PDB file of C-alpha atoms in Angstrom:
ATOM      1  CA  MET V   1    -150.491  49.864 -61.956  1.00 76.00           C
ATOM      2  CA  ILE V   2    -154.157  48.928 -62.076  1.00 76.00           C
ATOM      3  CA  ARG V   3    -155.482  45.386 -61.705  1.00 80.00           C
ATOM      4  CA  ILE V   4    -157.732  44.700 -64.664  1.00 81.00           C
ATOM      5  CA  GLY V   5    -158.436  40.990 -64.463  1.00 85.00           C
ATOM      6  CA  LYS V   6    -156.880  37.571 -64.379  1.00 92.00           C
ATOM      7  CA  ILE V   7    -155.785  34.692 -66.535  1.00 94.00           C
ATOM      8  CA  ALA V   8    -158.831  32.430 -66.510  1.00 94.00           C
ATOM      9  CA  ALA V   9    -157.728  29.451 -68.611  1.00 95.00           C
ATOM     10  CA  THR V  10    -155.508  28.126 -71.347  1.00 94.00           C
ATOM     11  CA  HIS V  11    -156.726  28.123 -74.930  1.00 95.00           C
ATOM     12  CA  GLY V  12    -155.565  25.554 -77.473  1.00 89.00           C
ATOM     13  CA  LEU V  13    -152.209  23.770 -77.576  1.00 89.00           C
ATOM     14  CA  GLN V  14    -149.915  26.679 -78.524  1.00 90.00           C
ATOM     15  CA  GLY V  15    -149.867  28.414 -75.114  1.00 92.00           C
ATOM     16  CA  ALA V  16    -152.686  30.888 -75.688  1.00 94.00           C
ATOM     17  CA  LEU V  17    -154.517  32.197 -72.640  1.00 95.00           C
ATOM     18  CA  ILE V  18    -157.986  33.504 -71.826  1.00 95.00           C
ATOM     19  CA  LEU V  19    -157.684  36.898 -70.119  1.00 93.00           C
ATOM     20  CA  THR V  20    -160.840  38.068 -68.367  1.00 89.00           C
ATOM     21  CA  HIS V  21    -160.927  41.793 -67.712  1.00 83.00           C
ATOM     22  CA  ILE V  22    -163.114  44.482 -66.179  1.00 74.00           C
ATOM     23  CA  VAL V  23    -162.384  47.329 -68.563  1.00 73.00           C
ATOM     24  CA  GLY V  24    -165.723  46.981 -70.332  1.00 67.00           C
ATOM     25  CA  ASN V  25    -164.307  47.635 -73.784  1.00 64.00           C
ATOM     26  CA  ALA V  26    -162.525  45.238 -76.120  1.00 61.00           C
ATOM     27  CA  ARG V  27    -160.237  47.770 -77.818  1.00 71.00           C
ATOM     28  CA  TRP V  28    -157.837  48.801 -75.026  1.00 74.00           C
ATOM     29  CA  LEU V  29    -155.263  45.990 -75.314  1.00 79.00           C
ATOM     30  CA  LYS V  30    -152.281  46.882 -77.503  1.00 78.00           C
ATOM     31  CA  LYS V  31    -149.316  44.693 -78.475  1.00 80.00           C
ATOM     32  CA  GLU V  32    -146.758  47.317 -77.473  1.00 79.00           C
ATOM     33  CA  GLU V  33    -148.061  47.534 -73.880  1.00 82.00           C
ATOM     34  CA  PRO V  34    -146.930  44.776 -71.496  1.00 90.00           C
ATOM     35  CA  LEU V  35    -149.266  42.921 -69.188  1.00 92.00           C
ATOM     36  CA  PHE V  36    -147.941  42.558 -65.644  1.00 93.00           C
ATOM     37  CA  LEU V  37    -148.772  39.264 -63.963  1.00 94.00           C
ATOM     38  CA  GLU V  38    -148.610  39.015 -60.190  1.00 93.00           C
ATOM     39  CA  MET V  39    -146.589  35.826 -59.907  1.00 92.00           C
ATOM     40  CA  GLN V  40    -146.262  36.158 -56.120  1.00 89.00           C
ATOM     41  CA  LYS V  41    -147.805  38.683 -53.738  1.00 86.00           C
ATOM     42  CA  GLY V  42    -146.336  42.062 -54.749  1.00 84.00           C
ATOM     43  CA  SER V  43    -144.128  40.612 -57.532  1.00 91.00           C
ATOM     44  CA  PHE V  44    -145.160  41.839 -60.985  1.00 92.00           C
ATOM     45  CA  ILE V  45    -143.526  40.290 -64.051  1.00 94.00           C
ATOM     46  CA  PRO V  46    -144.004  41.948 -67.463  1.00 94.00           C
ATOM     47  CA  PHE V  47    -145.213  39.775 -70.335  1.00 94.00           C
ATOM     48  CA  PHE V  48    -145.328  41.048 -73.887  1.00 93.00           C
ATOM     49  CA  ILE V  49    -148.175  40.142 -76.216  1.00 92.00           C
ATOM     50  CA  SER V  50    -147.354  38.442 -79.501  1.00 92.00           C
ATOM     51  CA  ALA V  51    -151.019  38.195 -80.579  1.00 91.00           C
ATOM     52  CA  SER V  52    -154.430  38.988 -79.140  1.00 89.00           C
ATOM     53  CA  LYS V  53    -158.040  38.678 -80.172  1.00 90.00           C
ATOM     54  CA  ALA V  54    -161.070  40.034 -78.360  1.00 85.00           C
ATOM     55  CA  ALA V  55    -163.526  37.229 -77.668  1.00 86.00           C
ATOM     56  CA  ASN V  56    -166.080  39.738 -76.307  1.00 83.00           C
ATOM     57  CA  ASP V  57    -166.051  42.877 -74.132  1.00 76.00           C
ATOM     58  CA  GLU V  58    -164.903  40.851 -71.104  1.00 82.00           C
ATOM     59  CA  GLU V  59    -162.376  38.382 -72.541  1.00 87.00           C
ATOM     60  CA  TYR V  60    -159.315  38.307 -74.740  1.00 89.00           C
ATOM     61  CA  VAL V  61    -157.466  35.328 -76.152  1.00 93.00           C
ATOM     62  CA  VAL V  62    -153.800  36.341 -75.823  1.00 93.00           C
ATOM     63  CA  ASN V  63    -150.488  34.824 -76.832  1.00 93.00           C
ATOM     64  CA  LEU V  64    -147.515  35.944 -74.784  1.00 93.00           C
ATOM     65  CA  GLU V  65    -144.051  36.050 -76.368  1.00 92.00           C
ATOM     66  CA  GLU V  66    -142.408  33.553 -74.007  1.00 89.00           C
ATOM     67  CA  THR V  67    -145.399  31.286 -73.457  1.00 92.00           C
ATOM     68  CA  THR V  68    -145.553  28.898 -76.392  1.00 91.00           C
ATOM     69  CA  THR V  69    -146.694  25.629 -74.794  1.00 93.00           C
ATOM     70  CA  VAL V  70    -149.827  24.669 -72.935  1.00 94.00           C
ATOM     71  CA  GLU V  71    -147.642  23.576 -69.984  1.00 95.00           C
ATOM     72  CA  ALA V  72    -146.114  27.055 -69.693  1.00 93.00           C
ATOM     73  CA  ALA V  73    -149.557  28.629 -70.049  1.00 94.00           C
ATOM     74  CA  ARG V  74    -151.018  26.485 -67.232  1.00 95.00           C
ATOM     75  CA  LYS V  75    -148.537  28.057 -64.793  1.00 95.00           C
ATOM     76  CA  LEU V  76    -150.132  31.452 -65.440  1.00 95.00           C
ATOM     77  CA  VAL V  77    -153.778  30.443 -64.937  1.00 95.00           C
ATOM     78  CA  GLY V  78    -155.310  32.230 -61.955  1.00 94.00           C
ATOM     79  CA  LYS V  79    -152.708  35.008 -61.876  1.00 94.00           C
ATOM     80  CA  HIS V  80    -153.939  38.586 -61.495  1.00 93.00           C
ATOM     81  CA  VAL V  81    -153.180  40.865 -64.441  1.00 91.00           C
ATOM     82  CA  TYR V  82    -152.187  44.521 -64.160  1.00 87.00           C
ATOM     83  CA  VAL V  83    -151.439  47.292 -66.664  1.00 85.00           C
ATOM     84  CA  ASN V  84    -149.950  50.755 -66.390  1.00 80.00           C
ATOM     85  CA  GLU V  85    -152.461  53.494 -65.579  1.00 71.00           C
ATOM     86  CA  THR V  86    -151.689  55.287 -68.838  1.00 72.00           C
ATOM     87  CA  VAL V  87    -153.051  52.357 -70.861  1.00 73.00           C
ATOM     88  CA  LEU V  88    -156.496  52.783 -69.314  1.00 69.00           C
ATOM     89  CA  SER V  89    -156.583  56.496 -68.580  1.00 64.00           C
ATOM     90  CA  LYS V  90    -159.270  57.172 -71.178  1.00 63.00           C
ATOM     91  CA  TYR V  91    -161.447  54.313 -69.864  1.00 63.00           C
ATOM     92  CA  ALA V  92    -161.062  54.770 -66.075  1.00 59.00           C
ATOM     93  CA  ALA V  93    -163.554  57.586 -65.771  1.00 58.00           C
ATOM     94  CA  ASN V  94    -166.227  55.374 -67.321  1.00 60.00           C
ATOM     95  CA  SER V  95    -165.367  52.098 -65.607  1.00 69.00           C
ATOM     96  CA  PRO V  96    -165.681  52.246 -61.819  1.00 77.00           C
ATOM     97  CA  LEU V  97    -164.475  48.652 -61.592  1.00 70.00           C
ATOM     98  CA  LEU V  98    -161.013  50.081 -62.245  1.00 75.00           C
ATOM     99  CA  TRP V  99    -161.294  52.073 -59.007  1.00 82.00           C
ATOM    100  CA  ILE V 100    -160.789  48.978 -56.840  1.00 83.00           C
ATOM    101  CA  GLY V 101    -157.677  49.722 -54.789  1.00 87.00           C
ATOM    102  CA  PHE V 102    -158.131  53.506 -55.013  1.00 91.00           C
ATOM    103  CA  LYS V 103    -157.983  55.622 -51.838  1.00 95.00           C
ATOM    104  CA  VAL V 104    -161.130  57.506 -50.911  1.00 95.00           C
ATOM    105  CA  ASN V 105    -160.891  61.065 -49.675  1.00 95.00           C
ATOM    106  CA  ASP V 106    -164.070  62.741 -48.411  1.00 93.00           C
ATOM    107  CA  ALA V 107    -164.388  66.548 -48.510  1.00 92.00           C
ATOM    108  CA  ASN V 108    -165.424  66.643 -44.820  1.00 89.00           C
ATOM    109  CA  LYS V 109    -163.844  63.567 -43.197  1.00 89.00           C
ATOM    110  CA  GLY V 110    -160.562  63.406 -45.139  1.00 91.00           C
ATOM    111  CA  GLU V 111    -158.981  60.089 -46.096  1.00 93.00           C
ATOM    112  CA  LEU V 112    -161.304  57.181 -45.381  1.00 93.00           C
ATOM    113  CA  GLY V 113    -159.436  54.134 -46.688  1.00 93.00           C
ATOM    114  CA  VAL V 114    -159.214  51.989 -49.799  1.00 94.00           C
ATOM    115  CA  VAL V 115    -161.963  50.646 -52.059  1.00 93.00           C
ATOM    116  CA  ASP V 116    -161.845  46.844 -51.872  1.00 89.00           C
ATOM    117  CA  ASP V 117    -164.794  46.080 -54.147  1.00 85.00           C
ATOM    118  CA  MET V 118    -167.314  47.722 -56.464  1.00 84.00           C
ATOM    119  CA  MET V 119    -170.948  46.769 -56.935  1.00 82.00           C
ATOM    120  CA  HIS V 120    -173.492  47.929 -59.462  1.00 79.00           C
ATOM    121  CA  THR V 121    -177.169  48.338 -58.731  1.00 81.00           C
ATOM    122  CA  SER V 122    -179.696  49.194 -61.388  1.00 76.00           C
ATOM    123  CA  THR V 123    -179.133  52.923 -60.793  1.00 82.00           C
ATOM    124  CA  GLN V 124    -175.621  53.456 -59.399  1.00 84.00           C
ATOM    125  CA  TRP V 125    -172.189  52.144 -58.493  1.00 85.00           C
ATOM    126  CA  ILE V 126    -171.383  51.452 -54.849  1.00 90.00           C
ATOM    127  CA  ALA V 127    -167.871  51.323 -53.408  1.00 91.00           C
ATOM    128  CA  ARG V 128    -167.253  48.820 -50.615  1.00 92.00           C
ATOM    129  CA  MET V 129    -164.638  49.609 -47.956  1.00 93.00           C
ATOM    130  CA  ILE V 130    -163.710  48.511 -44.474  1.00 92.00           C
ATOM    131  CA  ILE V 131    -163.480  51.356 -41.950  1.00 89.00           C
ATOM    132  CA  ASN V 132    -162.667  50.557 -38.308  1.00 86.00           C
ATOM    133  CA  GLY V 133    -163.418  46.891 -38.973  1.00 88.00           C
ATOM    134  CA  LYS V 134    -166.884  47.599 -40.389  1.00 89.00           C
ATOM    135  CA  GLU V 135    -168.139  47.247 -43.950  1.00 91.00           C
ATOM    136  CA  VAL V 136    -169.038  50.629 -45.442  1.00 91.00           C
ATOM    137  CA  LEU V 137    -170.939  51.110 -48.703  1.00 92.00           C
ATOM    138  CA  LEU V 138    -170.529  54.459 -50.455  1.00 92.00           C
ATOM    139  CA  PRO V 139    -172.801  55.643 -53.294  1.00 90.00           C
ATOM    140  CA  LEU V 140    -170.870  56.769 -56.353  1.00 88.00           C
ATOM    141  CA  VAL V 141    -173.122  59.134 -58.242  1.00 87.00           C
ATOM    142  CA  ASN V 142    -172.403  62.445 -59.948  1.00 85.00           C
ATOM    143  CA  GLU V 143    -173.480  64.337 -56.822  1.00 89.00           C
ATOM    144  CA  THR V 144    -170.885  62.604 -54.606  1.00 90.00           C
ATOM    145  CA  ILE V 145    -167.890  62.376 -56.967  1.00 90.00           C
ATOM    146  CA  GLU V 146    -165.796  65.560 -56.990  1.00 92.00           C
ATOM    147  CA  SER V 147    -162.840  64.206 -58.997  1.00 90.00           C
ATOM    148  CA  ILE V 148    -160.695  61.181 -59.780  1.00 87.00           C
ATOM    149  CA  ASP V 149    -156.888  61.286 -59.713  1.00 86.00           C
ATOM    150  CA  LEU V 150    -155.568  58.310 -61.695  1.00 77.00           C
ATOM    151  CA  LYS V 151    -151.915  58.984 -60.884  1.00 79.00           C
ATOM    152  CA  LYS V 152    -152.563  59.126 -57.127  1.00 88.00           C
ATOM    153  CA  LYS V 153    -155.239  56.409 -57.374  1.00 87.00           C
ATOM    154  CA  THR V 154    -157.601  58.561 -55.340  1.00 92.00           C
ATOM    155  CA  LEU V 155    -161.341  59.219 -55.482  1.00 93.00           C
ATOM    156  CA  TYR V 156    -162.331  62.620 -54.121  1.00 95.00           C
ATOM    157  CA  LEU V 157    -165.884  62.491 -52.819  1.00 94.00           C
ATOM    158  CA  ASP V 158    -168.293  64.836 -51.089  1.00 93.00           C
ATOM    159  CA  LEU V 159    -170.479  62.391 -49.192  1.00 91.00           C
ATOM    160  CA  PRO V 160    -173.880  63.390 -47.783  1.00 89.00           C
ATOM    161  CA  GLU V 161    -173.767  64.638 -44.203  1.00 87.00           C
ATOM    162  CA  GLY V 162    -174.457  61.852 -41.725  1.00 86.00           C
ATOM    163  CA  LEU V 163    -173.807  58.980 -44.147  1.00 85.00           C
ATOM    164  CA  LEU V 164    -170.641  57.762 -42.423  1.00 83.00           C
ATOM    165  CA  GLU V 165    -172.181  58.118 -38.951  1.00 82.00           C
ATOM    166  CA  VAL V 166    -174.588  55.322 -39.882  1.00 76.00           C
ATOM    167  CA  TYR V 167    -171.583  52.980 -40.103  1.00 69.00           C
ATOM    168  CA  LEU V 168    -169.284  54.342 -37.408  1.00 65.00           C
TER     169      LEU V 168
END
């Protein structure tokens, strides 16, 4: 599963919720695909959508089948939302924010660790990781990305020689 956002707030009195997401496109959410909410650390509960409406490219207003009151909806505010990889497979290559949590494997150094954040500058995406207790920032440009394996949640990179030595 891939974390795509969180429940930001309730909406109205019928249990609707505001879902903020990082997919960057407002057409990926489908009624037949469940949303998985992380109710407790590592515990993912599926919720099925009864209705949804894109507010913009970063927010949906969603109604969940079993959440019909504002009181029930309040219990879900702040929960992280996940979906199956297959739902976003056609968007993942274009949305590096979905790579948070992916393993990074360098062509020369092997497995480096896990991406814990993504940042965007005016010209490129940068993956943030912690290696040996130190913050490491990796440029994600066409020249460094060899491939992306969505099933294995792995980024295969060929980083410039000497880049990691700056950090380690």
